[in-house]
Coordinates of C-alpha atoms in Angstrom, one line a residue:
X593 CA 4.6 -7.7 -7.8
X594 CA 8.1 -8.0 -10.1
X595 CA 10.9 -6.2 -8.5
X596 CA 13.5 -3.9 -11.2
X597 CA 16.8 -2.2 -11.5
X598 CA 18.3 -0.2 -13.7
X599 CA 21.7 1.5 -14.2
X600 CA 21.9 4.2 -16.6
X601 CA 25.1 5.9 -18.2
X602 CA 27.4 4.6 -15.7
X603 CA 30.5 5.1 -18.5
X604 CA 30.9 1.2 -17.9
X605 CA 29.9 -1.4 -20.4
X606 CA 32.5 -4.2 -18.8
X607 CA 31.4 -7.9 -18.4
X608 CA 32.6 -6.8 -14.6
X609 CA 30.0 -4.5 -14.6
X610 CA 27.7 -6.5 -16.0
X611 CA 28.0 -8.9 -13.5
X612 CA 27.5 -6.6 -10.8
X613 CA 24.2 -5.3 -12.5
X614 CA 22.9 -9.2 -11.9
X615 CA 24.2 -9.6 -8.5
X616 CA 22.4 -6.2 -7.1
X617 CA 19.3 -8.2 -8.6
X618 CA 19.7 -10.9 -7.4
X619 CA 18.9 -8.8 -4.2
X620 CA 15.4 -8.3 -5.6
X621 CA 14.7 -12.5 -6.7
X622 CA 13.0 -12.8 -3.5
X623 CA 9.9 -9.9 -5.7
X624 CA 10.3 -12.3 -8.4
X625 CA 11.0 -15.7 -8.7
X626 CA 9.2 -16.4 -11.6
X627 CA 12.3 -15.5 -14.3
X628 CA 15.3 -12.8 -14.4
X629 CA 15.6 -10.7 -17.2
X630 CA 19.0 -8.4 -18.2
X631 CA 19.0 -6.2 -20.7
X632 CA 22.6 -4.2 -22.0
X633 CA 22.6 -0.9 -24.5
X634 CA 26.2 0.3 -23.9
X635 CA 26.3 1.5 -20.7
X636 CA 22.9 1.2 -19.3
X637 CA 21.5 -1.9 -18.0
X638 CA 17.7 -3.3 -17.3
X639 CA 17.1 -5.9 -15.3
X640 CA 14.1 -7.8 -14.3
X641 CA 12.9 -9.9 -12.0
X642 CA 9.4 -11.3 -13.2
X643 CA 6.1 -12.6 -10.6
X644 CA 3.8 -14.1 -13.6
X645 CA 0.7 -13.0 -12.0
X646 CA -0.7 -12.0 -16.5
X647 CA 0.3 -14.0 -19.2
X648 CA 2.8 -16.3 -17.4
X649 CA 3.9 -18.7 -20.5
X650 CA 5.4 -15.4 -22.7
X651 CA 5.6 -11.8 -20.4
X652 CA 9.5 -12.9 -19.8
X653 CA 10.3 -9.3 -19.3
X654 CA 12.2 -6.9 -20.6
X655 CA 9.5 -5.7 -23.1
X656 CA 10.5 -4.0 -26.4
X657 CA 8.4 -2.7 -28.8
X658 CA 8.3 -4.0 -32.7
X659 CA 11.2 -3.0 -33.8
X660 CA 13.6 -3.5 -30.2
X661 CA 14.6 0.9 -29.6
X662 CA 12.4 1.0 -26.9
X663 CA 13.1 -0.7 -23.9
X664 CA 10.9 -1.2 -21.0
X665 CA 11.6 -3.0 -17.1
X666 CA 8.7 -2.7 -15.2
X667 CA 7.0 -3.8 -11.8
X668 CA 3.0 -3.2 -11.7
X669 CA -0.2 -4.3 -13.2
X670 CA -2.8 -2.0 -15.9
X671 CA -5.7 -2.9 -15.4
X672 CA -7.1 -1.3 -18.6
X673 CA -4.5 -3.0 -20.7
X674 CA -7.0 -4.5 -23.2
X675 CA -8.9 -0.8 -23.2
X676 CA -5.4 0.0 -24.3
X677 CA -4.2 -2.6 -27.0
X678 CA -7.8 -0.8 -28.8
X679 CA -6.3 2.2 -29.0
X680 CA -2.9 1.3 -30.3
X681 CA -4.4 -0.4 -33.8
X682 CA -1.1 -0.1 -35.8
X683 CA 1.1 -1.8 -33.0
X684 CA 1.9 -5.9 -32.8
X685 CA 2.6 -6.9 -29.5
X686 CA 5.1 -9.6 -28.9
X687 CA 2.8 -11.2 -26.0
X688 CA -0.2 -10.7 -23.8
X689 CA 1.7 -8.9 -21.1
X690 CA -0.9 -6.1 -19.2
X691 CA 2.4 -4.7 -19.3
X692 CA 3.3 -4.7 -22.7
X693 CA 1.9 -1.5 -23.9
X694 CA 3.3 0.7 -22.3
X695 CA 6.5 0.6 -24.9
X696 CA 3.8 1.1 -27.3
X697 CA 2.5 4.1 -25.9
X698 CA 5.5 5.4 -25.9
X699 CA 5.9 5.7 -29.0
X700 CA 2.9 6.8 -30.2
X701 CA 2.4 10.0 -27.0
X702 CA 5.9 9.9 -26.0
X703 CA 6.6 11.0 -22.5
X704 CA 2.9 12.3 -21.5
X705 CA 1.6 8.5 -21.6
X706 CA 1.6 7.9 -18.1
X707 CA -1.7 9.4 -17.1
X708 CA -3.1 6.4 -19.4
X709 CA -2.3 4.1 -17.5
X710 CA -5.0 3.0 -14.7
X711 CA -3.1 0.5 -12.7
X712 CA -0.7 0.6 -10.8
X713 CA 3.5 0.6 -11.6
X714 CA 6.9 1.4 -11.6
X715 CA 9.2 1.2 -14.6
X716 CA 12.4 2.5 -16.5
X717 CA 11.9 2.4 -20.1
X718 CA 14.7 3.1 -22.3
X719 CA 14.6 4.6 -25.9
X720 CA 17.5 3.0 -27.8
X721 CA 17.0 5.5 -31.1
X722 CA 18.8 8.5 -29.0
X723 CA 19.4 7.0 -26.1
X724 CA 17.6 8.9 -23.9
X725 CA 15.1 7.5 -20.9
X726 CA 12.8 7.8 -18.6
X727 CA 10.9 6.0 -15.5
X728 CA 7.3 6.7 -13.8
X729 CA 5.7 5.4 -10.4
X730 CA 2.5 5.5 -10.0
X731 CA 0.0 7.8 -8.3
X732 CA -0.4 7.1 -4.2
X733 CA 3.0 5.2 -4.7
X734 CA 1.9 1.6 -3.9
X735 CA 4.2 0.0 -5.9
X736 CA 7.5 0.4 -3.8
X737 CA 11.1 2.5 -5.8
X738 CA 13.8 4.3 -5.2
X739 CA 16.3 6.2 -7.1
X740 CA 20.5 6.8 -6.8
X741 CA 23.1 8.8 -8.3
X742 CA 26.4 7.5 -8.2
X743 CA 29.8 9.0 -8.7
X744 CA 30.4 8.6 -12.6
X745 CA 26.8 10.1 -13.1
X746 CA 24.8 7.3 -13.7
X747 CA 21.4 6.8 -12.5
X748 CA 19.7 4.2 -10.8
X749 CA 16.4 3.1 -9.5
X750 CA 15.6 -0.3 -7.9
X751 CA 12.6 -1.2 -6.2
X752 CA 14.1 -1.5 -3.0
X753 CA 16.4 0.3 -1.6
X754 CA 19.1 -2.8 -1.2
X755 CA 19.4 -3.0 -4.7
X756 CA 21.2 -0.1 -5.1
X757 CA 22.5 1.6 -2.0
X758 CA 25.9 0.2 -1.3
X759 CA 26.7 1.2 -5.1
X760 CA 25.0 4.8 -4.6
X761 CA 26.7 8.3 -3.4
X762 CA 23.7 9.5 -3.0
X763 CA 19.8 7.8 -3.3
X764 CA 16.3 8.7 -2.2
X765 CA 12.6 7.8 -2.7
X766 CA 11.1 8.2 -6.3
X767 CA 8.1 10.8 -5.8
X768 CA 5.0 9.3 -6.4
X769 CA 2.7 10.3 -8.9
X770 CA 6.1 12.0 -10.8
X771 CA 7.9 10.5 -13.6
X772 CA 11.8 11.0 -14.1
X773 CA 13.3 11.7 -17.7
X774 CA 16.6 12.1 -18.9
X775 CA 15.5 14.8 -21.6
X776 CA 13.9 17.0 -19.0
X777 CA 16.7 16.9 -17.2
X778 CA 14.8 15.8 -13.6
X779 CA 11.4 15.1 -12.2
X780 CA 7.8 15.8 -13.7
X781 CA 4.4 15.7 -12.0
X782 CA 2.0 13.3 -13.9
X783 CA -0.5 12.9 -11.3
X784 CA -2.4 16.4 -10.1
X785 CA -5.6 15.7 -8.9
X786 CA -8.2 18.4 -7.7
X787 CA -7.7 17.3 -4.5
X788 CA -4.1 17.3 -4.3
X789 CA -4.2 21.1 -3.3
X790 CA -6.4 20.6 0.0
X791 CA -9.2 22.6 -0.9
X792 CA -11.9 21.7 0.5
X793 CA -14.7 20.3 -1.8
X794 CA -18.5 20.3 -1.6
X795 CA -20.0 17.7 -3.6
X796 CA -23.2 15.8 -1.6
X797 CA -22.8 13.0 -0.4
X798 CA -24.0 9.7 -3.0
X799 CA -24.1 6.6 -1.3
X800 CA -24.3 5.1 -4.2
X801 CA -22.2 6.8 -5.8
X802 CA -18.8 5.3 -3.7
X803 CA -20.9 2.1 -3.7
X804 CA -20.1 1.9 -7.3
X805 CA -16.4 3.5 -7.3
X806 CA -15.5 0.6 -5.3
X807 CA -17.5 -1.6 -6.8
X808 CA -16.0 -1.3 -10.0
X809 CA -12.1 -0.8 -8.1
X810 CA -12.7 -4.4 -6.9
X811 CA -13.6 -5.8 -10.5
X812 CA -10.7 -4.2 -12.5
X813 CA -8.1 -6.0 -9.8
X814 CA -9.8 -9.8 -10.9
X815 CA -7.5 -9.3 -13.6
X816 CA -5.5 -12.6 -13.1
X817 CA -4.2 -15.7 -14.8
X818 CA -3.0 -17.5 -11.5
X819 CA -5.0 -18.5 -7.6
X820 CA -5.8 -15.2 -6.2
X821 CA -7.5 -15.0 -2.6
X822 CA -8.2 -12.0 0.1
X823 CA -7.2 -10.7 3.3
X824 CA -9.7 -10.6 6.1
X825 CA -9.2 -9.6 9.4
X826 CA -13.2 -9.1 9.7
X827 CA -13.0 -5.7 9.9
X828 CA -14.8 -3.1 7.8
X829 CA -12.8 -2.1 5.1
X830 CA -10.8 -6.5 4.2
X831 CA -15.0 -7.3 4.2
X832 CA -16.2 -5.4 2.3
X833 CA -13.3 -6.3 -0.3
X834 CA -14.0 -9.8 0.7
X835 CA -17.6 -9.4 -0.1
X836 CA -17.6 -7.2 -3.4
X837 CA -15.0 -10.2 -4.4
X838 CA -16.9 -12.8 -4.1
X839 CA -20.3 -11.1 -5.8
X840 CA -18.7 -10.6 -9.0
X841 CA -16.3 -13.6 -9.1
X842 CA -18.8 -16.7 -10.7
X843 CA -17.7 -15.3 -14.2
X844 CA -14.6 -14.0 -14.7
X845 CA -11.9 -15.5 -16.7
X846 CA -10.0 -16.1 -13.1
X847 CA -13.3 -18.1 -11.9
X848 CA -13.1 -20.6 -14.6
X849 CA -9.6 -21.1 -14.7
X850 CA -9.1 -21.7 -10.6
X851 CA -13.5 -21.6 -9.8
X852 CA -16.0 -19.5 -8.6
X853 CA -15.0 -19.8 -5.0
X854 CA -12.9 -17.6 -2.8
X855 CA -10.3 -18.0 -0.5
X856 CA -9.6 -15.7 2.2
X857 CA -6.6 -15.8 4.8
X858 CA -6.4 -14.0 8.4
X859 CA -3.4 -14.3 10.7
X860 CA -3.9 -13.5 14.4
X861 CA -2.2 -15.0 18.0
X862 CA -5.1 -17.3 19.8
X863 CA -8.0 -15.6 20.2
X864 CA -7.6 -12.2 18.8
X865 CA -10.2 -10.0 17.5
X866 CA -8.8 -9.9 14.3
X867 CA -9.6 -14.1 13.9
X868 CA -13.0 -14.1 15.4
X869 CA -14.1 -11.8 12.8
X870 CA -12.6 -12.5 10.3
X871 CA -14.0 -16.6 10.7
X872 CA -17.3 -14.1 11.1
X873 CA -17.1 -13.0 8.0
X874 CA -15.4 -15.5 5.9
X875 CA -18.9 -17.6 7.5
X876 CA -21.3 -15.0 5.8
X877 CA -19.8 -15.1 2.2
X878 CA -19.3 -18.4 2.3
X879 CA -15.3 -18.2 1.5
X880 CA -12.4 -21.5 1.7
X881 CA -11.0 -19.9 5.2
X882 CA -7.6 -20.0 6.6
X883 CA -6.7 -19.2 9.7
X884 CA -2.5 -18.5 10.6
X885 CA -2.2 -17.7 14.5
X886 CA 1.6 -16.6 15.1
X887 CA 2.8 -16.3 19.0
X888 CA 4.7 -13.0 20.2
X889 CA 7.6 -15.2 20.1
X890 CA 7.5 -15.7 16.6
X891 CA 6.8 -12.3 15.2
X892 CA 9.7 -11.1 17.4
X893 CA 12.1 -13.8 16.2
X894 CA 10.9 -12.2 12.5
X895 CA 11.6 -8.6 13.3
X896 CA 15.0 -8.2 12.1
X897 CA 13.7 -10.1 8.2
X898 CA 10.9 -7.6 8.5
X899 CA 13.1 -4.6 8.6
X900 CA 15.5 -6.0 6.4
X901 CA 12.3 -6.5 3.7
X902 CA 10.5 -3.2 4.7
X903 CA 13.2 -1.6 4.9
X904 CA 12.2 1.2 7.6
X905 CA 12.4 2.0 11.4
X906 CA 8.9 3.4 11.6
X907 CA 7.2 1.3 14.9
X908 CA 3.8 1.1 13.1
X909 CA 4.6 -0.2 9.9
X910 CA 7.0 -2.2 11.3
X911 CA 4.3 -3.9 13.9
X912 CA 2.0 -4.6 11.6
X913 CA 4.3 -5.5 8.3
X914 CA 5.7 -8.4 11.3
X915 CA 1.7 -10.8 11.3
X916 CA 1.3 -9.7 7.3
X917 CA 4.9 -10.4 6.8
X918 CA 4.5 -14.4 8.3
X919 CA 1.0 -15.0 6.4
X920 CA 1.8 -14.1 3.0
X921 CA 5.3 -17.2 2.9
X922 CA 1.6 -19.2 4.7
X923 CA -0.2 -17.7 2.3
X924 CA 2.3 -18.7 -0.8
X925 CA 3.1 -22.4 0.2
X926 CA -0.9 -22.6 -0.6
X927 CA 0.0 -21.8 -4.8
X928 CA -1.5 -18.4 -4.0
X929 CA -0.1 -15.7 -5.8
X930 CA -2.5 -12.5 -5.4
X931 CA -4.3 -11.4 -2.9
X932 CA -6.8 -8.2 -2.5
X933 CA -6.2 -6.2 0.5
X934 CA -7.7 -3.5 2.1
X935 CA -5.5 -0.9 3.0
X936 CA -6.5 3.1 2.0
X937 CA -9.4 3.5 3.4
X938 CA -8.6 5.0 6.2
X939 CA -6.9 7.3 5.0
X940 CA -10.0 8.9 2.7
X941 CA -12.3 8.4 5.3
X942 CA -11.0 9.5 8.0
X943 CA -11.0 6.4 9.7
X944 CA -8.7 6.4 12.6
X945 CA -9.8 7.1 15.9
X946 CA -8.0 10.3 16.3
X947 CA -10.0 11.5 13.5
X948 CA -12.2 12.2 16.4
X949 CA -10.9 15.1 17.4
X950 CA -11.3 16.6 13.9
X951 CA -12.1 20.7 14.9
X952 CA -14.0 21.1 11.5
X953 CA -14.3 19.7 8.3
X954 CA -11.3 21.6 6.7
X955 CA -8.8 20.4 9.0
X956 CA -10.6 16.9 9.1
X957 CA -10.4 17.2 4.8
X958 CA -6.9 18.7 5.3
X959 CA -5.5 15.1 7.0
X960 CA -7.1 12.8 4.6
X961 CA -5.1 14.6 1.9
X962 CA -1.7 14.8 4.1
X963 CA -2.3 11.1 4.7
X964 CA -2.7 10.0 1.4
X965 CA -0.2 11.8 0.2
X966 CA 2.0 10.0 2.9
X967 CA 1.0 6.4 2.3
X968 CA 3.3 5.2 0.1
X969 CA 5.6 5.4 3.1
X970 CA 3.6 4.1 5.1
X971 CA 1.0 1.2 4.5
X972 CA 1.8 1.1 1.2
X973 CA 5.3 0.4 1.9
X974 CA 3.9 -2.4 4.2
X975 CA 0.9 -4.7 2.2
X976 CA 3.2 -4.3 -1.1
X977 CA 7.4 -5.4 1.0
X978 CA 5.1 -8.0 3.3
X979 CA 3.7 -9.9 0.9
X980 CA 6.6 -9.4 -1.9
X981 CA 9.0 -10.6 0.4
X982 CA 7.7 -14.3 0.0
X983 CA 6.2 -14.0 -4.1
X984 CA 2.8 -12.8 -2.9
X985 CA 0.9 -9.7 -4.7
X986 CA -0.7 -6.9 -3.1
X987 CA -3.6 -5.3 -4.3
X988 CA -5.3 -1.7 -3.1
X989 CA -8.6 -1.3 -4.4
X990 CA -8.6 1.3 -1.8
X991 CA -6.1 3.4 -4.0
X992 CA -8.0 3.1 -7.5
X993 CA -8.1 6.4 -8.6
X994 CA -11.0 6.7 -10.4
X995 CA -12.6 6.0 -6.8
X996 CA -9.9 8.3 -4.7
X997 CA -11.4 11.4 -7.2
X998 CA -15.0 9.8 -6.1
X999 CA -14.6 9.5 -2.4
X1000 CA -12.1 13.3 -2.0
X1001 CA -14.5 14.8 -4.1
X1002 CA -17.2 15.1 -1.0
X1003 CA -18.1 17.6 1.2
X1004 CA -16.4 16.2 4.3
X1005 CA -18.3 17.8 5.8
X1006 CA -20.3 14.4 5.7
X1007 CA -17.3 12.1 6.6
X1008 CA -17.1 14.2 10.1
X1009 CA -17.8 11.6 13.2
X1010 CA -20.4 12.3 15.4
X1011 CA -21.3 9.5 17.5
X1012 CA -24.3 12.6 18.8
X1013 CA -26.3 11.3 15.4
X1014 CA -24.9 7.6 15.1
X1015 CA -22.0 8.4 12.7
X1016 CA -19.0 7.0 14.0
X1017 CA -15.7 6.5 11.6
X1018 CA -16.6 6.0 7.7
X1019 CA -19.4 6.3 8.0
X1020 CA -20.2 7.1 4.0
X1021 CA -18.3 4.3 3.2
X1022 CA -20.6 1.7 5.6
X1023 CA -23.3 3.3 5.1
X1024 CA -23.3 2.7 1.0
X1025 CA -23.2 -0.7 1.2
X1026 CA -25.6 -0.8 4.4
X1027 CA -28.3 -2.7 1.7
X1028 CA -31.4 -4.4 3.8
X1029 CA -31.6 -6.3 0.1
X1030 CA -29.0 -8.3 -0.6
X1031 CA -26.7 -6.8 2.2
X1032 CA -22.7 -6.9 1.7
X1033 CA -22.0 -7.9 5.4
X1034 CA -23.7 -8.5 9.0
X1035 CA -24.5 -5.2 10.7
X1036 CA -22.0 -5.4 13.4
X1037 CA -19.7 -6.6 11.5
X1038 CA -20.2 -3.0 8.7
X1039 CA -20.3 -0.6 12.0
X1040 CA -17.3 -2.7 14.0
X1041 CA -14.8 -0.1 15.5
X1042 CA -12.2 0.7 13.8
X1043 CA -8.8 -1.9 14.6
X1044 CA -5.8 -0.7 13.8
X1045 CA -3.9 -4.0 11.8
X1046 CA -0.7 -4.6 14.7
X1047 CA -3.5 -4.1 17.1
X1048 CA -6.0 -6.2 15.6
X1049 CA -4.3 -8.9 15.4
X1050 CA -3.8 -9.2 19.3
X1051 CA -3.4 -6.3 21.9
X1052 CA -0.5 -8.9 23.4
X1053 CA 1.3 -8.5 19.9
X1054 CA 2.6 -4.5 20.3
X1055 CA 3.1 -5.4 24.3
X1056 CA 5.4 -8.5 23.8
X1057 CA 7.5 -6.1 21.2
X1058 CA 7.5 -2.7 24.1
X1059 CA 8.8 -5.7 26.8
X1060 CA 11.3 -7.1 24.5
X1061 CA 12.6 -3.7 23.3
X1062 CA 12.8 -3.3 27.0
X1063 CA 14.9 -6.1 27.5
X1064 CA 17.2 -5.0 24.8
X1065 CA 17.4 -0.8 25.5
X1066 CA 18.4 -0.1 28.4
X1067 CA 18.2 3.9 30.1
X1068 CA 22.4 4.3 29.0
X1069 CA 21.2 3.8 25.5
X1070 CA 18.2 6.1 25.2
X1071 CA 19.7 8.5 27.6
X1072 CA 22.6 9.2 24.5
X1073 CA 20.0 8.5 21.7
X1074 CA 20.2 11.8 20.1
X1075 CA 23.8 11.6 19.6
X1076 CA 23.8 8.7 18.3
X1077 CA 20.7 8.9 16.3
X1078 CA 20.7 13.0 15.1
X1079 CA 18.0 13.0 13.2
X1080 CA 14.2 11.1 13.8
X1081 CA 15.3 10.1 17.3
X1082 CA 14.2 7.5 18.6
X1083 CA 11.9 8.3 21.8
X1084 CA 11.4 4.8 23.1
X1085 CA 13.6 1.3 23.4
X1086 CA 10.9 0.0 21.2
X1087 CA 11.7 2.7 18.4
X1088 CA 15.6 2.5 19.4
X1089 CA 15.7 -1.4 18.8
X1090 CA 14.4 -1.1 15.6
X1091 CA 16.4 1.6 14.7
X1092 CA 20.1 -0.4 15.7
X1093 CA 18.2 -3.5 13.2
X1094 CA 17.8 -0.6 10.5
X1095 CA 21.0 0.7 10.8
X1096 CA 22.8 -2.2 11.0
X1097 CA 20.9 -3.3 6.9
X1098 CA 21.0 -0.1 5.7
X1099 CA 24.3 2.5 7.4
X1100 CA 24.4 4.6 4.8
X1101 CA 22.3 7.8 6.0
X1102 CA 20.7 8.9 2.7
X1103 CA 18.7 5.7 3.8
X1104 CA 18.1 6.3 7.4
X1105 CA 16.6 9.6 4.8
X1106 CA 14.1 8.1 3.2
X1107 CA 12.0 6.9 6.9
X1108 CA 9.6 9.2 8.2
X1109 CA 9.6 10.7 11.0
X1110 CA 7.8 12.9 13.8
X1111 CA 5.1 12.9 16.4
X1112 CA 2.1 11.1 16.1
X1113 CA -0.4 9.4 18.2
X1114 CA -2.9 5.8 16.7
X1115 CA -1.1 6.8 13.6
X1116 CA -1.9 11.0 13.2
X1117 CA 0.1 13.2 11.4
X1118 CA 2.4 15.5 13.3
X1119 CA -0.2 18.3 12.6
X1120 CA -3.5 16.3 13.7
X1121 CA -1.5 15.5 17.0
X1122 CA -2.4 19.3 17.9
X1123 CA -6.1 18.7 18.0
X1124 CA -5.9 17.3 21.7
X1125 CA -3.6 18.4 24.0
X1126 CA -3.1 15.7 26.0
X1127 CA -2.1 13.6 23.3
X1128 CA 1.4 14.8 23.7
X1129 CA 2.0 12.0 26.7
X1130 CA 1.1 9.7 25.0
X1131 CA 2.4 9.5 22.2
X1132 CA 2.1 6.0 20.2
X1133 CA 0.7 5.2 16.6
X1134 CA -1.1 2.3 18.7
X1135 CA -5.5 2.9 17.9
X1136 CA -5.4 2.3 21.3
X1137 CA -3.2 5.9 21.7
X1138 CA -6.5 7.5 21.4
X1139 CA -7.4 7.5 24.7
X1140 CA -11.2 8.4 25.4
X1141 CA -11.8 7.1 21.8
X1142 CA -11.1 3.5 21.5
X1143 CA -12.9 0.4 23.9
X1144 CA -9.6 -0.9 24.8
X1145 CA -8.0 2.5 25.2
X1146 CA -4.6 2.2 27.0
X1147 CA -5.3 4.6 30.0
X1148 CA -7.5 0.7 31.0
X1149 CA -10.4 2.7 31.4
X1150 CA -13.5 0.8 29.1
X1151 CA -14.5 4.0 27.7
X1152 CA -17.4 3.5 24.8
X1153 CA -18.2 5.4 22.0
X1154 CA -21.8 7.9 23.4
X1155 CA -24.6 6.1 21.3
X1156 CA -27.8 7.0 20.7
X1157 CA -30.8 5.3 20.7
X1158 CA -31.6 2.9 17.7
X1159 CA -33.0 4.7 14.6
X1160 CA -32.0 5.4 10.9
X1161 CA -30.3 8.6 10.2
X1162 CA -32.2 11.1 7.5
X1163 CA -29.7 13.5 7.5
X1164 CA -28.3 13.3 3.8
X1165 CA -30.4 11.9 0.9
X1166 CA -31.4 8.1 1.3
X1167 CA -30.9 4.9 -0.9
X1168 CA -34.9 3.0 -1.4
X1169 CA -34.9 1.1 1.6
X1170 CA -31.9 1.7 3.1
X1171 CA -31.0 3.4 6.4
X1172 CA -28.7 3.0 8.7
X1173 CA -29.1 1.5 12.1
X1174 CA -26.1 1.5 14.6
X1175 CA -25.5 -2.0 16.5
X1176 CA -24.2 -2.2 19.8

């Protein structure tokens, strides 16, 4: 991932302003340590910090069209850039960068070209012919982006809040799936798929369609000119990404450059569930596996850095970001610049344990829609900023546009969790990859219960965080929390502790408004908390808060999922020679 910063129409073209833009752009250098670029046209400034993943030799930014009248600074990956180049036959490209197509697409089609891009991106485009500009962000918000306004009428754009928070009167998160046009004078939504209106779909479940769509999503993300690997926790999602990558790596350009053997990475406390499962999957797939251990104290010592980089005070995001942050530093030290990761599956398929309590398919589907729309505030934010803190790029195939459309068109009845029928969470995904002839994964991994990343790295991690917060926040502080923090008032000592750190780095009111709030249990939305009255007494984002569902629930009881006798499931069309067997 790169870092972009733009200041547009600031009524100041002085050297002092240029120096200030350079200074602010340096705050993003961790995102792109390979090269820096700055373009100035009058009182418009476009700055770029580059992480070179495609065409490292010639893809420096900003990028231009043929006569340099259109200028672009981009953070992203355009997976269909070769196909788009073929459609732009009359255009000449200066570089081999995947992002080089953007200026030419605008020249050819105007502002409505954004939906043609298949990838993840945030970009600012300046048309010097009429001094107009446009800004766009990818469909789900995998790449972070903020927009701000100065008192002088200027518009500011930055990949991270720290690039503009000190110089804007007001700033906010740039909405995913939108572009902003100076000609239109505001935002326009460019991404509006059928599932966005949350109406219940009715397409029957076809396992092979899910399998093909996800394999395609992974394969297109193997586009790289630098060493890469996969994050492998041993859970379903990361294991499927690793399995598909291992199957299709041979014969790719990446394999010819860097060898056909896949590298995998896992992080956890000594003896954690993820380390054990990750090692087993790595041995099964034959990857070169790298295990990174951290202690609770290592994580606690990193909390301030994590909050500075991830720019949130959300409890579950900080819990999960910290081990990912520590692992990313280790991965980058090995010379790896890109990794594939498994974010997004739980939102699409209802994989969080609280989905066990969904009362009907309509509620189930609407909750998945709400979760996907909010991903840019949570898991996308974590995955991108935790890795980008060290110049490492994370790609997330579950959030591929085509795959989301395929999965979200399914009748949600088939996604519903029905233990009495052997259907655990994410059953439709598990079954799609349950291949007896060429197994993708061992059965017990394919049917491993969901562990949230902050739980899977070791249960004592969260317990240690709570203890540490309790030593730094007293009851008197909590009694005044509503007066000190009237917006998103912290209701636990852990939340109060994170909020204090966040406010020190980002004291502006605009900053605190970028962070989501509201009631949650096991990562649910506030609406889903209503599904079970008992949850209101156990408001914690950990999966262990799903009492009666998680095998290590907080109530101390070893409550197992009710399991039927071992049998194949025959209430849906099955692939030839395939059945689902639940292994205990």
